[in-house]
Coordinates of C-alpha atoms and ligand atoms in Angstrom, one line a residue:
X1 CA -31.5 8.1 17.1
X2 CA -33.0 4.6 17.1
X3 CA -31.3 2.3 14.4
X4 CA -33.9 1.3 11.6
X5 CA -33.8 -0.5 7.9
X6 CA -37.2 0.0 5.8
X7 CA -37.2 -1.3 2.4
X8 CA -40.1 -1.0 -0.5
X9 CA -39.9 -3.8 -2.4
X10 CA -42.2 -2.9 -6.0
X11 CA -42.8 -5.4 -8.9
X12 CA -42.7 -2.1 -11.0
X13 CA -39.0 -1.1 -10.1
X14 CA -37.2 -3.1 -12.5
X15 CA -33.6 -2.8 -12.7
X16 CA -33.2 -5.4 -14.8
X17 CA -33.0 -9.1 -15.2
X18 CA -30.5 -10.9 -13.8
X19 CA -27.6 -12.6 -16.1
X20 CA -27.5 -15.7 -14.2
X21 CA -23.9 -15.8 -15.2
X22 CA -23.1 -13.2 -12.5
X23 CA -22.9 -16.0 -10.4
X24 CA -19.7 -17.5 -12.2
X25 CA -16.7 -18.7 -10.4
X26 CA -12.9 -19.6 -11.3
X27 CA -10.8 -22.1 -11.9
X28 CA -7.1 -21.6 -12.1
X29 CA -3.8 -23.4 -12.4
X30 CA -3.1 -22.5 -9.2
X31 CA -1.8 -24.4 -5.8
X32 CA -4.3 -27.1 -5.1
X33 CA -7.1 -25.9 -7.3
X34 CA -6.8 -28.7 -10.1
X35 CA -4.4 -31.0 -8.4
X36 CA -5.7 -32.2 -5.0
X37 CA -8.9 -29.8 -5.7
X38 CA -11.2 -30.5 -8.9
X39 CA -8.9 -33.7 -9.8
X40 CA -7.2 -36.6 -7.7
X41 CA -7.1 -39.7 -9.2
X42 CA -6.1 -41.6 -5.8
X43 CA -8.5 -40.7 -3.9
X44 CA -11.7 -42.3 -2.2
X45 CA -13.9 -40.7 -3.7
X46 CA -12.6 -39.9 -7.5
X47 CA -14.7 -41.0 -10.8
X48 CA -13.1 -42.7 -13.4
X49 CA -11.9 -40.0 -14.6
X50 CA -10.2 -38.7 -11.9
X51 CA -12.4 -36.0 -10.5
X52 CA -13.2 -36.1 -6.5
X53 CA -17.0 -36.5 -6.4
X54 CA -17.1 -35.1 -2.6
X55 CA -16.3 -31.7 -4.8
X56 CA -18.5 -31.9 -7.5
X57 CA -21.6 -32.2 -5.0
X58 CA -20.3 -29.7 -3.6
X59 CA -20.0 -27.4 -6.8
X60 CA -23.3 -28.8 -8.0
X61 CA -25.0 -27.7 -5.1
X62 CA -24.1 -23.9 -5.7
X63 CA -25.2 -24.3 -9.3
X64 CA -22.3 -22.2 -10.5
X65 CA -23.3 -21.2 -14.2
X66 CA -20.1 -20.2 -16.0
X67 CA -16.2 -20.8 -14.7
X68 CA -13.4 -18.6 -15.7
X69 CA -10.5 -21.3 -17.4
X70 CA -7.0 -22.0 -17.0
X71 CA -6.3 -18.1 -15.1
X72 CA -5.4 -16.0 -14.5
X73 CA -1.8 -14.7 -13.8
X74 CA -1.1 -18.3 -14.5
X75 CA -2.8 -17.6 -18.4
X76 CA -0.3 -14.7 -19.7
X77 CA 2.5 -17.8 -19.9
X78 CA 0.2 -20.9 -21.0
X79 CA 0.5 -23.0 -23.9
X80 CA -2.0 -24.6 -24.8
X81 CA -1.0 -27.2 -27.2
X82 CA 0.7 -28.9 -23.8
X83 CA -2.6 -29.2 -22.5
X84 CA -4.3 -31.0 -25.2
X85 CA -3.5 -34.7 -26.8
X86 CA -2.8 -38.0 -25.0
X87 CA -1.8 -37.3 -21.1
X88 CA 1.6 -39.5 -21.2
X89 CA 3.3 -37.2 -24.0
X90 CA 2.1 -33.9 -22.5
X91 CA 5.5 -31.7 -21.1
X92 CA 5.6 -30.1 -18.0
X93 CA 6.0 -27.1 -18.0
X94 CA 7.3 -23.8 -15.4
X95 CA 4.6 -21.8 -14.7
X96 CA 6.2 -18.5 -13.8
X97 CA 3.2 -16.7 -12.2
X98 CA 3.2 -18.9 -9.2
X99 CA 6.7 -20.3 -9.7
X100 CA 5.0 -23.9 -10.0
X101 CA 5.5 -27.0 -12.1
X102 CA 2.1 -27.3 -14.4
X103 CA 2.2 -31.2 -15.4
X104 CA -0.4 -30.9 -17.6
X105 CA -2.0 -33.5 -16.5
X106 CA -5.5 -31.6 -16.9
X107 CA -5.6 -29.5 -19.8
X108 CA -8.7 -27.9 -21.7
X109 CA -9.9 -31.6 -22.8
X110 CA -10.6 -32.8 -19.3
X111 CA -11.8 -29.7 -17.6
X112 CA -14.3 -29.1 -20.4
X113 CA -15.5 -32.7 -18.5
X114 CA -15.4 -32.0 -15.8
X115 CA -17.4 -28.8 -16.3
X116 CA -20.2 -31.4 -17.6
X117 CA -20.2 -33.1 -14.3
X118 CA -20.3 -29.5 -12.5
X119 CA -23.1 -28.5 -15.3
X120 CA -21.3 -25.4 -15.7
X121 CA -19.6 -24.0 -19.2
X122 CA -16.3 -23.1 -19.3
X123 CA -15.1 -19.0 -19.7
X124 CA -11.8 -19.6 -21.7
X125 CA -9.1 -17.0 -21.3
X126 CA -6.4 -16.3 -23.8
X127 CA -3.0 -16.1 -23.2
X128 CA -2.1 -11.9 -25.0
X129 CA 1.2 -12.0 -22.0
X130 CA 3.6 -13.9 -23.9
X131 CA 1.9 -14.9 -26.9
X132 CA -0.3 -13.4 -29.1
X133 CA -3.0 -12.8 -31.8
X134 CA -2.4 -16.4 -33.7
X135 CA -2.0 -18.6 -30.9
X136 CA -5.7 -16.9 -29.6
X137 CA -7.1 -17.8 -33.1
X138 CA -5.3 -21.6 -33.2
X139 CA -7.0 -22.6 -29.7
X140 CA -10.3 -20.5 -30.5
X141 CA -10.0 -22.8 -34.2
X142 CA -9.3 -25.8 -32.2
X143 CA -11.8 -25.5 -29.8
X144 CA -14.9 -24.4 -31.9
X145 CA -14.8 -24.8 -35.4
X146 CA -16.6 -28.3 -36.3
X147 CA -13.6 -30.0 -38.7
X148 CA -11.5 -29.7 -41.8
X149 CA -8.6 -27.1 -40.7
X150 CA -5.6 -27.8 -38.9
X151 CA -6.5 -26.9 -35.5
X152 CA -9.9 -28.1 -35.5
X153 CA -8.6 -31.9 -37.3
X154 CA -6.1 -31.9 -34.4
X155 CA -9.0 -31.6 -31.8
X156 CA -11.0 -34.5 -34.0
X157 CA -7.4 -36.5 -33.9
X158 CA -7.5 -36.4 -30.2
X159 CA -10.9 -38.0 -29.6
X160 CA -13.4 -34.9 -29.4
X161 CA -15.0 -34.6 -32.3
X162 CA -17.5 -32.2 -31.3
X163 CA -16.5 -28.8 -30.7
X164 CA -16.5 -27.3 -27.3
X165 CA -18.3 -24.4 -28.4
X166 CA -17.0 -22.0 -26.0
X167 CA -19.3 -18.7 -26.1
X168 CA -17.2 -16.2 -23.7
X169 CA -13.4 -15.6 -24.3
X170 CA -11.3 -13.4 -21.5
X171 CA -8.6 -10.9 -23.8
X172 CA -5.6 -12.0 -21.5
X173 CA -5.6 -11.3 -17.4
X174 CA -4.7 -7.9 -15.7
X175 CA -2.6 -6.9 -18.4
X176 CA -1.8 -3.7 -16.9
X177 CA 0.0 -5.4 -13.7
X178 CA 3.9 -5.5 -14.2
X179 CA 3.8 -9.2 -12.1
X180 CA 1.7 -10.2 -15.0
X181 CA 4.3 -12.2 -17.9
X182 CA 4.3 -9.9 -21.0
X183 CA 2.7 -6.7 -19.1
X184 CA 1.6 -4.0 -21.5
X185 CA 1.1 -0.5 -21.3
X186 CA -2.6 0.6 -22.3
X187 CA -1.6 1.8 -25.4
X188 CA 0.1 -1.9 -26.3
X189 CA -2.5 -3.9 -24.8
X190 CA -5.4 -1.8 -26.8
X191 CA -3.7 -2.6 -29.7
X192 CA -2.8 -6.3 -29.3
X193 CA -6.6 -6.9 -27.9
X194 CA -8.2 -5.3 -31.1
X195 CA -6.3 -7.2 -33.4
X196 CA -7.0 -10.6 -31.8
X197 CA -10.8 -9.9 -31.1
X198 CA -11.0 -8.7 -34.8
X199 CA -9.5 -12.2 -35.9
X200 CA -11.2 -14.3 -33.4
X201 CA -14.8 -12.7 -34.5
X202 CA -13.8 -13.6 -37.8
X203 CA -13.6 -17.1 -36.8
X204 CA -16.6 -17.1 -34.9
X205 CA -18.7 -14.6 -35.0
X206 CA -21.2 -15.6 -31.9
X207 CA -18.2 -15.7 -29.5
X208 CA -18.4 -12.8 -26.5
X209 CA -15.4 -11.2 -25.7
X210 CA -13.8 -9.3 -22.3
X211 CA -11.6 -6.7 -22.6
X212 CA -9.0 -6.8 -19.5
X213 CA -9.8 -4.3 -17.2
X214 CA -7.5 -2.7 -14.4
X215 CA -6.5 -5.2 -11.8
X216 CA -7.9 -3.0 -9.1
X217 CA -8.5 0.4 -8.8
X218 CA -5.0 1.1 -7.0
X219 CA -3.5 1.0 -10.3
X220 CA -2.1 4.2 -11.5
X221 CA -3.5 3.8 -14.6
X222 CA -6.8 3.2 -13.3
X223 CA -9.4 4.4 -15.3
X224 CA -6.8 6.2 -18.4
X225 CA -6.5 2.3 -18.7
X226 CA -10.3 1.2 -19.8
X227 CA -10.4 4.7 -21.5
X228 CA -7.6 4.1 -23.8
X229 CA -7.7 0.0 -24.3
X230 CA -11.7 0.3 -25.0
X231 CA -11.3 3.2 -27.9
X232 CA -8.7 1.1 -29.3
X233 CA -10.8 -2.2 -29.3
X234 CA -14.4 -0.8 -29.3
X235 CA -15.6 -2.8 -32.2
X236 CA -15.4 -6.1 -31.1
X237 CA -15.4 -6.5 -27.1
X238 CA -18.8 -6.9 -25.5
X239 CA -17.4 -6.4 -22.1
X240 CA -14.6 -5.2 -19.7
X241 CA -13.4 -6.9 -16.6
X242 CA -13.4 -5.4 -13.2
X243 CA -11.0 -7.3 -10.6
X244 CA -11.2 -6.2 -6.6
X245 CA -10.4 -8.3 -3.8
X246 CA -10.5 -6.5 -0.1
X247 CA -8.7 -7.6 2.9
X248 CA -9.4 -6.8 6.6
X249 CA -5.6 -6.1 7.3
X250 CA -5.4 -3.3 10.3
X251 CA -8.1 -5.7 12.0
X252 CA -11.2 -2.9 11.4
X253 CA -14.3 -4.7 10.9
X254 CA -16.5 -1.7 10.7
X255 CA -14.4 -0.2 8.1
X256 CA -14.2 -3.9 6.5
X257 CA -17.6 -4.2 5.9
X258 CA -17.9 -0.8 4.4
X259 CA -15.7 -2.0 1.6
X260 CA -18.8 -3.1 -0.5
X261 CA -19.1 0.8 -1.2
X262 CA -15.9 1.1 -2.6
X263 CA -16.4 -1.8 -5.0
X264 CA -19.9 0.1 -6.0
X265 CA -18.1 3.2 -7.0
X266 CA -15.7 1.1 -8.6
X267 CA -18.6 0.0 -11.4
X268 CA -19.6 2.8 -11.4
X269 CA -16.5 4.4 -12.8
X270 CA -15.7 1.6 -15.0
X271 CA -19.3 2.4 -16.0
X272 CA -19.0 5.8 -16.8
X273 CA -15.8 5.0 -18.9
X274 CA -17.9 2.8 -21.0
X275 CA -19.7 4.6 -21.6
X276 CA -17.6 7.7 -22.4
X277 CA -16.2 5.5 -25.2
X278 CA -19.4 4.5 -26.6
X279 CA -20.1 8.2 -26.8
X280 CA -16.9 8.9 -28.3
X281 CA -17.0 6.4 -30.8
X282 CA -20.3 7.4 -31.9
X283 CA -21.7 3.7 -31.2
X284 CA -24.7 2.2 -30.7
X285 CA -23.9 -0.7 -28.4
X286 CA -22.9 -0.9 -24.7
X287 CA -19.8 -2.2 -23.7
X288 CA -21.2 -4.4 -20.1
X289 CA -19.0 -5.6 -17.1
X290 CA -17.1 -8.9 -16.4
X291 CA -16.2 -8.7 -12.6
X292 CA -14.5 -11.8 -13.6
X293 CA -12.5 -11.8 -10.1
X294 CA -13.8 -10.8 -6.8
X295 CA -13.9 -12.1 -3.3
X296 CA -11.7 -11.2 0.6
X297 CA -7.8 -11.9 0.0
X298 CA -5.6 -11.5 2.2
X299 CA -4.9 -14.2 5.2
X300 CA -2.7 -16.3 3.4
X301 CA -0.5 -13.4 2.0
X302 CA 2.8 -14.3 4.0
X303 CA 2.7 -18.1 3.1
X304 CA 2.1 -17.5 -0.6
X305 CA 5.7 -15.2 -0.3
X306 CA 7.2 -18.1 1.3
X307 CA 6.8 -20.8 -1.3
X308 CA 6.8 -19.0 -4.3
X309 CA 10.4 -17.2 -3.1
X310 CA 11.8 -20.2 -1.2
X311 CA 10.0 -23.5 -2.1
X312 CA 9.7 -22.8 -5.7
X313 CA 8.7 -25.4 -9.0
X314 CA 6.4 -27.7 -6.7
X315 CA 3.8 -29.1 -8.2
X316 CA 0.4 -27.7 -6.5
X317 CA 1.8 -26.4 -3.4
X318 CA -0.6 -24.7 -1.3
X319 CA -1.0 -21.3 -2.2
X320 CA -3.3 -18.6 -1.3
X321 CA -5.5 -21.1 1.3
X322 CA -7.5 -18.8 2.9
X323 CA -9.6 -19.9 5.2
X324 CA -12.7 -17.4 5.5
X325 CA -14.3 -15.9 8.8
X326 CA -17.5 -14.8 9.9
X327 CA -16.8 -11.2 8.9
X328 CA -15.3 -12.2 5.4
X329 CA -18.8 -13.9 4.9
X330 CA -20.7 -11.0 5.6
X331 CA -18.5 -8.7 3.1
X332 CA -19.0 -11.4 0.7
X333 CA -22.7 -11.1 0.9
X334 CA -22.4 -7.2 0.6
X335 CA -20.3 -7.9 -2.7
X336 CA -23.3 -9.5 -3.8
X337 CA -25.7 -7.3 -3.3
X338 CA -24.0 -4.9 -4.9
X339 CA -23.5 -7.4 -7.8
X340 CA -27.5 -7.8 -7.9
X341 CA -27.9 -3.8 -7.8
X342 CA -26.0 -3.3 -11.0
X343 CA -27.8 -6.3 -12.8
X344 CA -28.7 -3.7 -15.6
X345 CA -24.5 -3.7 -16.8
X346 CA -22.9 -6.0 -14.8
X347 CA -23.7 -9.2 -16.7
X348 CA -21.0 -11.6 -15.4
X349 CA -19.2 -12.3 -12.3
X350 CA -16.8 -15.0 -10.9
X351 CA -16.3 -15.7 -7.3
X352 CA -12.4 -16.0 -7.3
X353 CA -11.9 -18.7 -7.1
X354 CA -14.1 -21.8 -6.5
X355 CA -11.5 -25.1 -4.8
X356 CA -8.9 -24.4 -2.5
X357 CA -7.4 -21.0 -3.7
X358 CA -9.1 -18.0 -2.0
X359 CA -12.1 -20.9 -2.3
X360 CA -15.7 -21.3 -0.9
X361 CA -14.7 -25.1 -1.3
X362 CA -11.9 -26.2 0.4
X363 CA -10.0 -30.5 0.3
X364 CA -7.9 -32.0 2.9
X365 CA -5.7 -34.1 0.2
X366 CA -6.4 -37.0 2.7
X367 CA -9.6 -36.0 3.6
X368 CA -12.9 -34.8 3.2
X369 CA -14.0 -31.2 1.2
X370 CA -15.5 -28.4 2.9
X371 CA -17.4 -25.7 3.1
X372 CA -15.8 -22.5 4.2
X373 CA -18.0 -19.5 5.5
X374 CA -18.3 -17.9 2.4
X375 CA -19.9 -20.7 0.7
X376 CA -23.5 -20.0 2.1
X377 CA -23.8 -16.3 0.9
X378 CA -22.7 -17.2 -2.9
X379 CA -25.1 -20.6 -2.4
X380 CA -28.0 -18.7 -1.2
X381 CA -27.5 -15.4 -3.8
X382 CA -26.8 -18.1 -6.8
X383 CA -29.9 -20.4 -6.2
X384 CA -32.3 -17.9 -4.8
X385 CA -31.1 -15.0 -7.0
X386 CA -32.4 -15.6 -10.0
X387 CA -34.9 -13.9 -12.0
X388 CA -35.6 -9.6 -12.4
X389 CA -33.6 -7.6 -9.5
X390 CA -35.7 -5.0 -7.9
X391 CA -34.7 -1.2 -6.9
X392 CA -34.1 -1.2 -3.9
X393 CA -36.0 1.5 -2.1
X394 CA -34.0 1.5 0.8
X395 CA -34.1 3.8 4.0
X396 CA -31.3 2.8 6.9
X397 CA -30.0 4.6 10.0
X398 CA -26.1 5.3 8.9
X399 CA -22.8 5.3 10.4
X400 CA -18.9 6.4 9.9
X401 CA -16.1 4.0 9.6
X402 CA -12.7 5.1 9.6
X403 CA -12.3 5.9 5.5
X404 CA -16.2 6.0 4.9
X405 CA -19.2 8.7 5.8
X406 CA -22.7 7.3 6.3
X407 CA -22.4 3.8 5.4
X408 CA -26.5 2.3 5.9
X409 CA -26.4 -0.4 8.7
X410 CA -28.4 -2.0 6.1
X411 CA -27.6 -3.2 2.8
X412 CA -30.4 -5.0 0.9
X413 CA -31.6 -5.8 -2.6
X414 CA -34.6 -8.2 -3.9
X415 CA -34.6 -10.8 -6.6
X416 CA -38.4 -11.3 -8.4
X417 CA -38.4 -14.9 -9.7
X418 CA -42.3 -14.3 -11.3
X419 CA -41.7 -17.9 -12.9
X420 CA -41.8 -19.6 -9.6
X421 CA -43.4 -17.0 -7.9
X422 CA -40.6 -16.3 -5.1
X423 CA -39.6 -12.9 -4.1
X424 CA -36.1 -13.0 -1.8
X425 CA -34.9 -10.4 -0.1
X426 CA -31.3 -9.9 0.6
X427 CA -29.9 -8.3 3.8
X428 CA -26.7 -8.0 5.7
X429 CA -27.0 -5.8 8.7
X430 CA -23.3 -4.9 9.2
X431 CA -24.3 -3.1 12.5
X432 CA -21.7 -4.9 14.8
X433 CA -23.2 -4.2 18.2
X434 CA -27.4 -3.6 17.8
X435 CA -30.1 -5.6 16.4
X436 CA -32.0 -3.7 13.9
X437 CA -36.1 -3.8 13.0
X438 CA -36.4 -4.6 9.9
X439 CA -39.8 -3.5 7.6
X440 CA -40.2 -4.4 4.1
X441 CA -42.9 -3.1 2.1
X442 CA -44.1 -6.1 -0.5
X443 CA -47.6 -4.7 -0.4
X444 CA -47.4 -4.9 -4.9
X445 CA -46.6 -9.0 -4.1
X446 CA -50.3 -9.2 -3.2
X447 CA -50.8 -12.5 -1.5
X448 CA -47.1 -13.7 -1.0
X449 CA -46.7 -15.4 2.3
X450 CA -42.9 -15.8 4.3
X451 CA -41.7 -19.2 2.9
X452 CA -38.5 -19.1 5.2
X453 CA -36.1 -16.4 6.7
X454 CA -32.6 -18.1 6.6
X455 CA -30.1 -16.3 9.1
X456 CA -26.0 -16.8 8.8
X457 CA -24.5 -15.5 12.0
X458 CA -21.9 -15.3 14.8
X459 CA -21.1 -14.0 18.2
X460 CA -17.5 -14.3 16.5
X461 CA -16.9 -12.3 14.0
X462 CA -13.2 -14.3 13.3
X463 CA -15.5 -17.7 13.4
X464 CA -14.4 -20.6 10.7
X465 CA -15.3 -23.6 9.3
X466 CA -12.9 -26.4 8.9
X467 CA -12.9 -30.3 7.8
X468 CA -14.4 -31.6 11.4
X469 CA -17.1 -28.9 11.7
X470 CA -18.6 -25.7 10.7
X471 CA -18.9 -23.1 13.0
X472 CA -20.7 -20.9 10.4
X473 CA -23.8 -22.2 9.2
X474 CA -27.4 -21.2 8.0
X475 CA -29.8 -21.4 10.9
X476 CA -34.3 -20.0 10.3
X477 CA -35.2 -17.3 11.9
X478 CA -38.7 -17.9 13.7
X479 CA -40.0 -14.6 14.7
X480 CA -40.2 -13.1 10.7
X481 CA -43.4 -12.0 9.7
X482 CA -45.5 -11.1 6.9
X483 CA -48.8 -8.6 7.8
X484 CA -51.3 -7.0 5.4
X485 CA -48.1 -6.8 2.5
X486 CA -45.3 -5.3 5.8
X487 CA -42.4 -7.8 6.3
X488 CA -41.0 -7.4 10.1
X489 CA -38.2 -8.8 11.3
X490 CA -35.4 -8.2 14.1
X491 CA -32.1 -8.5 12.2
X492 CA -29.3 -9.9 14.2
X493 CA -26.3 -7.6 14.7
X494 CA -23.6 -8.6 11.6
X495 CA -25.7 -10.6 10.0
X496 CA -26.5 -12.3 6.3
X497 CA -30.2 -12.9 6.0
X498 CA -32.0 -14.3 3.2
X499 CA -35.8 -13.9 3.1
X500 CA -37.7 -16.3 1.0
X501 CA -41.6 -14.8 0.2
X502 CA -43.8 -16.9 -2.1
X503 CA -46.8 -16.6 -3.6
X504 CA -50.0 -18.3 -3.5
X505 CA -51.4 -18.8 -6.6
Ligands
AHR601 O1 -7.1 -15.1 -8.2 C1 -5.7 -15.0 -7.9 C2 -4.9 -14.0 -8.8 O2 -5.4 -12.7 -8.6 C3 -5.2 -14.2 -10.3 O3 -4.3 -15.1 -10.9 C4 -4.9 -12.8 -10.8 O4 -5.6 -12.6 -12.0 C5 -5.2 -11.9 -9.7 O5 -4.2 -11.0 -9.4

């Protein structure tokens, strides 16, 4: 049968609007994230404060909204005291997640600045590992109440006298992983996390809080995990965090960029839990998602090993530098979409994680920064992805991978922005070998006219970007057309395409 992709694209199939904080990143203590990443005070082209400029542009330029803060395995062993106060009489400290030295020479304080450079707010995650419900409430205290209490005259004493006002707070990090410092059975963890989000809502009441989630669905406690640490801490969270990263490791693309399906049936089961506690519990509100870590993991595997076990208690080695193909790009996309398609309950999301650590933005410490292939799918789905997404009403010509039955050559969803009149369409055709005919019904956008079709593909599916070039880069597509409300267009085989229609009234 002939490969196809139709899509109905309706202004009257509303899933929802989007949270433009599903576009979030993350920002960890973590290799060459913060040191050599975000913050280098030697070189060319740092501020006065130390941040590298080349990054920021680059940060800016993805208009990230929201940036998960300081981890992160690195969070369930983080004091934060050392990170706050004058910079010379700040410890160093072990950090035993990555078996690193954390100098502490940016703590909260300075990335709460730089996150006013990057225009972004901060996500601030609290440390339940090794610590516990009254160190949460004393940095919570210091970081948002105005003055007047010890935590808050302590902020005041070190030269911020505002508060950071920090909205969304993360319940600890993948608490049910035994590499995690101060792991905790669901039982322990649902207790720990109701008592601190109790207290912290005391504090301040307009703060959002994420339960920690299962680190992946591999877990063995995966989803008796959510079930148990949500009827335990019901009351207070406003969300649960997912965490999946997927790895081409037996070299399978097809298979590969089925994944995106397994990462859809993973909110949906989170989903379903949530809701089985809501019903449980009698309650009237919805507990939403946080897929607060997502992205492809797993080149750098073997190198991360070898420092951590034999190099350990460097300060910002390099750790977890993956540097992104074509193919990982394309999943990436897919993740996306699949972000956009749950709009309705997914309500944040971070790309993990944004510099130099499983990054869309990479540094040379010398050198320049640069943009690996991942960066254009996040770019395109943060800055054109905004506004109400739209069911898609999608028909595709299927195949079989090795794990997965009748996985659609196409995946697609589209965005509505009515404020600026835009409709974008969102397409990967993961269809390795054959081009595929692409029709999209957008007779209900009466009058919208093809602004641009952006294309990001490869001959190469292993294709990278480095410092001295990208290999990977949006090109336009010049044979897309809009007729009498049909959108045509020949999709290139494993390709990312972004179609841009715009109104014109
Ligand atoms: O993002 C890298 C690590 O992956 C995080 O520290 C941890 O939460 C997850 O396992």
């Amino acid at each position: 049968m002939a490969k196809f992709a139709k899509l109905i694209v309706d202004q009257d199939f509303v899933i929802s609007p989007i949270d433009k904080r599903i576009y979030g990143s993350f920002i960890e203590h973590l290799g060459r994230a913060v040191y050599t990443g975000i913050y280098q005070p030697d070189h060319p082209s740092a501020d006065e404060q130390g941040f590298r400029k080349d990054v920021l542009k680059l940060v800016r330029d993805i208009n990230v909204p929201i940036v998960r803060y300081p981890g992160g395995n690195f969070v369930s062993n983080f004091f934060w005291e050392d990170s706050v106060g004058p910079v010379e009489q700040r410890p160093r400290r072990l950090d035993l997640a990555w078996r690193s030295t954390e100098p502490n020479w940016v703590g909260l304080h300075e990335f709460s600045q730089w996150c006013k450079k990057a225009d972004t707010q901060v996500m601030m995650a609290v440390n339940l590992g090794t610590r516990g419900v009254a160190d949460a409430c004393n940095l919570l205290e210091y970081c948002n109440m105005p003055a007047g209490t010890k935590y808050s005259d302590l902020r005041v004493k070190h030269g911020v006298r505002d508060p950071y006002g920090i909205k969304v707070w993360c319940l600890g990090n993948e608490m049910d992983g035994p590499w995690q410092m101060g792991s905790k059975t669901p039982e322990e963890y649902g207790r720990v996390s109701y008592e601190a989000a109790k207290a912290m809502k005391l504090i301040d009441p307009t703060i959002e809080l994420v339960s920690s989630g299962s680190s992946n669905t591999q877990m063995p406690t995966f989803p008796q995990w959510e079930a148990t640490t949500l009827t335990h801490n019901y009351e207070f969270v406003d969300y649960v965090s997912l965490h999946q990263y997927f790895g081409n490791r037996d070299g399978d693309s097809n298979n590969f960029l089925a994944l995106s399906m397994e990462m859809d049936y993973f909110i949906q089961t989170v989903l379903s839990t949530c809701n089985f506690v809501k019903a449980k519990k009698r309650g009237k509100k919805d507990i939403n998602l946080s897929f607060d870590e997502w992205n492809v993991w797993f080149h750098s595997n073997a190198d991360e090993e070898d420092i951590t076990e034999n190099h350990p208690w460097q300060i910002a080695p390099p750790l977890l530098e993956d540097v992104y193909t074509f193919e990982d790009a394309l999943l990436v996309g897919l993740m996306l979409i699949t972000l956009i398609k749950h709009a309705d309950r997914v309500k944040m999301a971070c790309l993990a994680q944004l510099v130099n650590v499983i990054a869309p933005i990479m540094t040379e410490k010398d050198g320049t920064a640069w943009r690996q292939t991942i960066y254009y799918p996040y770019l395109h789905a943060s800055k054109y992805g905004r506004g109400v997404a739209l069911q898609p009403v999608l028909s595709s010509s299927k195949h079989d991978t090795k794990d997965y039955t009748d996985v659609t050559d196409v995946d697609s969803v589209a965005v509505w922005n009515e404020e600026n009149q835009e409709v974008t369409i969102f397409a990967v055709n993961r269809d390795l070998n054959d081009a595929i005919d692409f029709q999209c019904d957008v007779r209900s956008f009466a009058g919208y006219g093809l602004l641009e079709h952006i294309v990001l593909t490869s001959d190469d599916l292993k294709a990278t970007n480095g410092p001295d070039g990208e290999k990977v880069a949006p090109v336009l597509a010049t044979d897309s057309k809009v007729e009498d409300g049909i959108f045509t267009a020949r999709l290139h085989p494993a390709s990312w395409n972004v179609i841009r229609l715009k109104g014109r009234g």
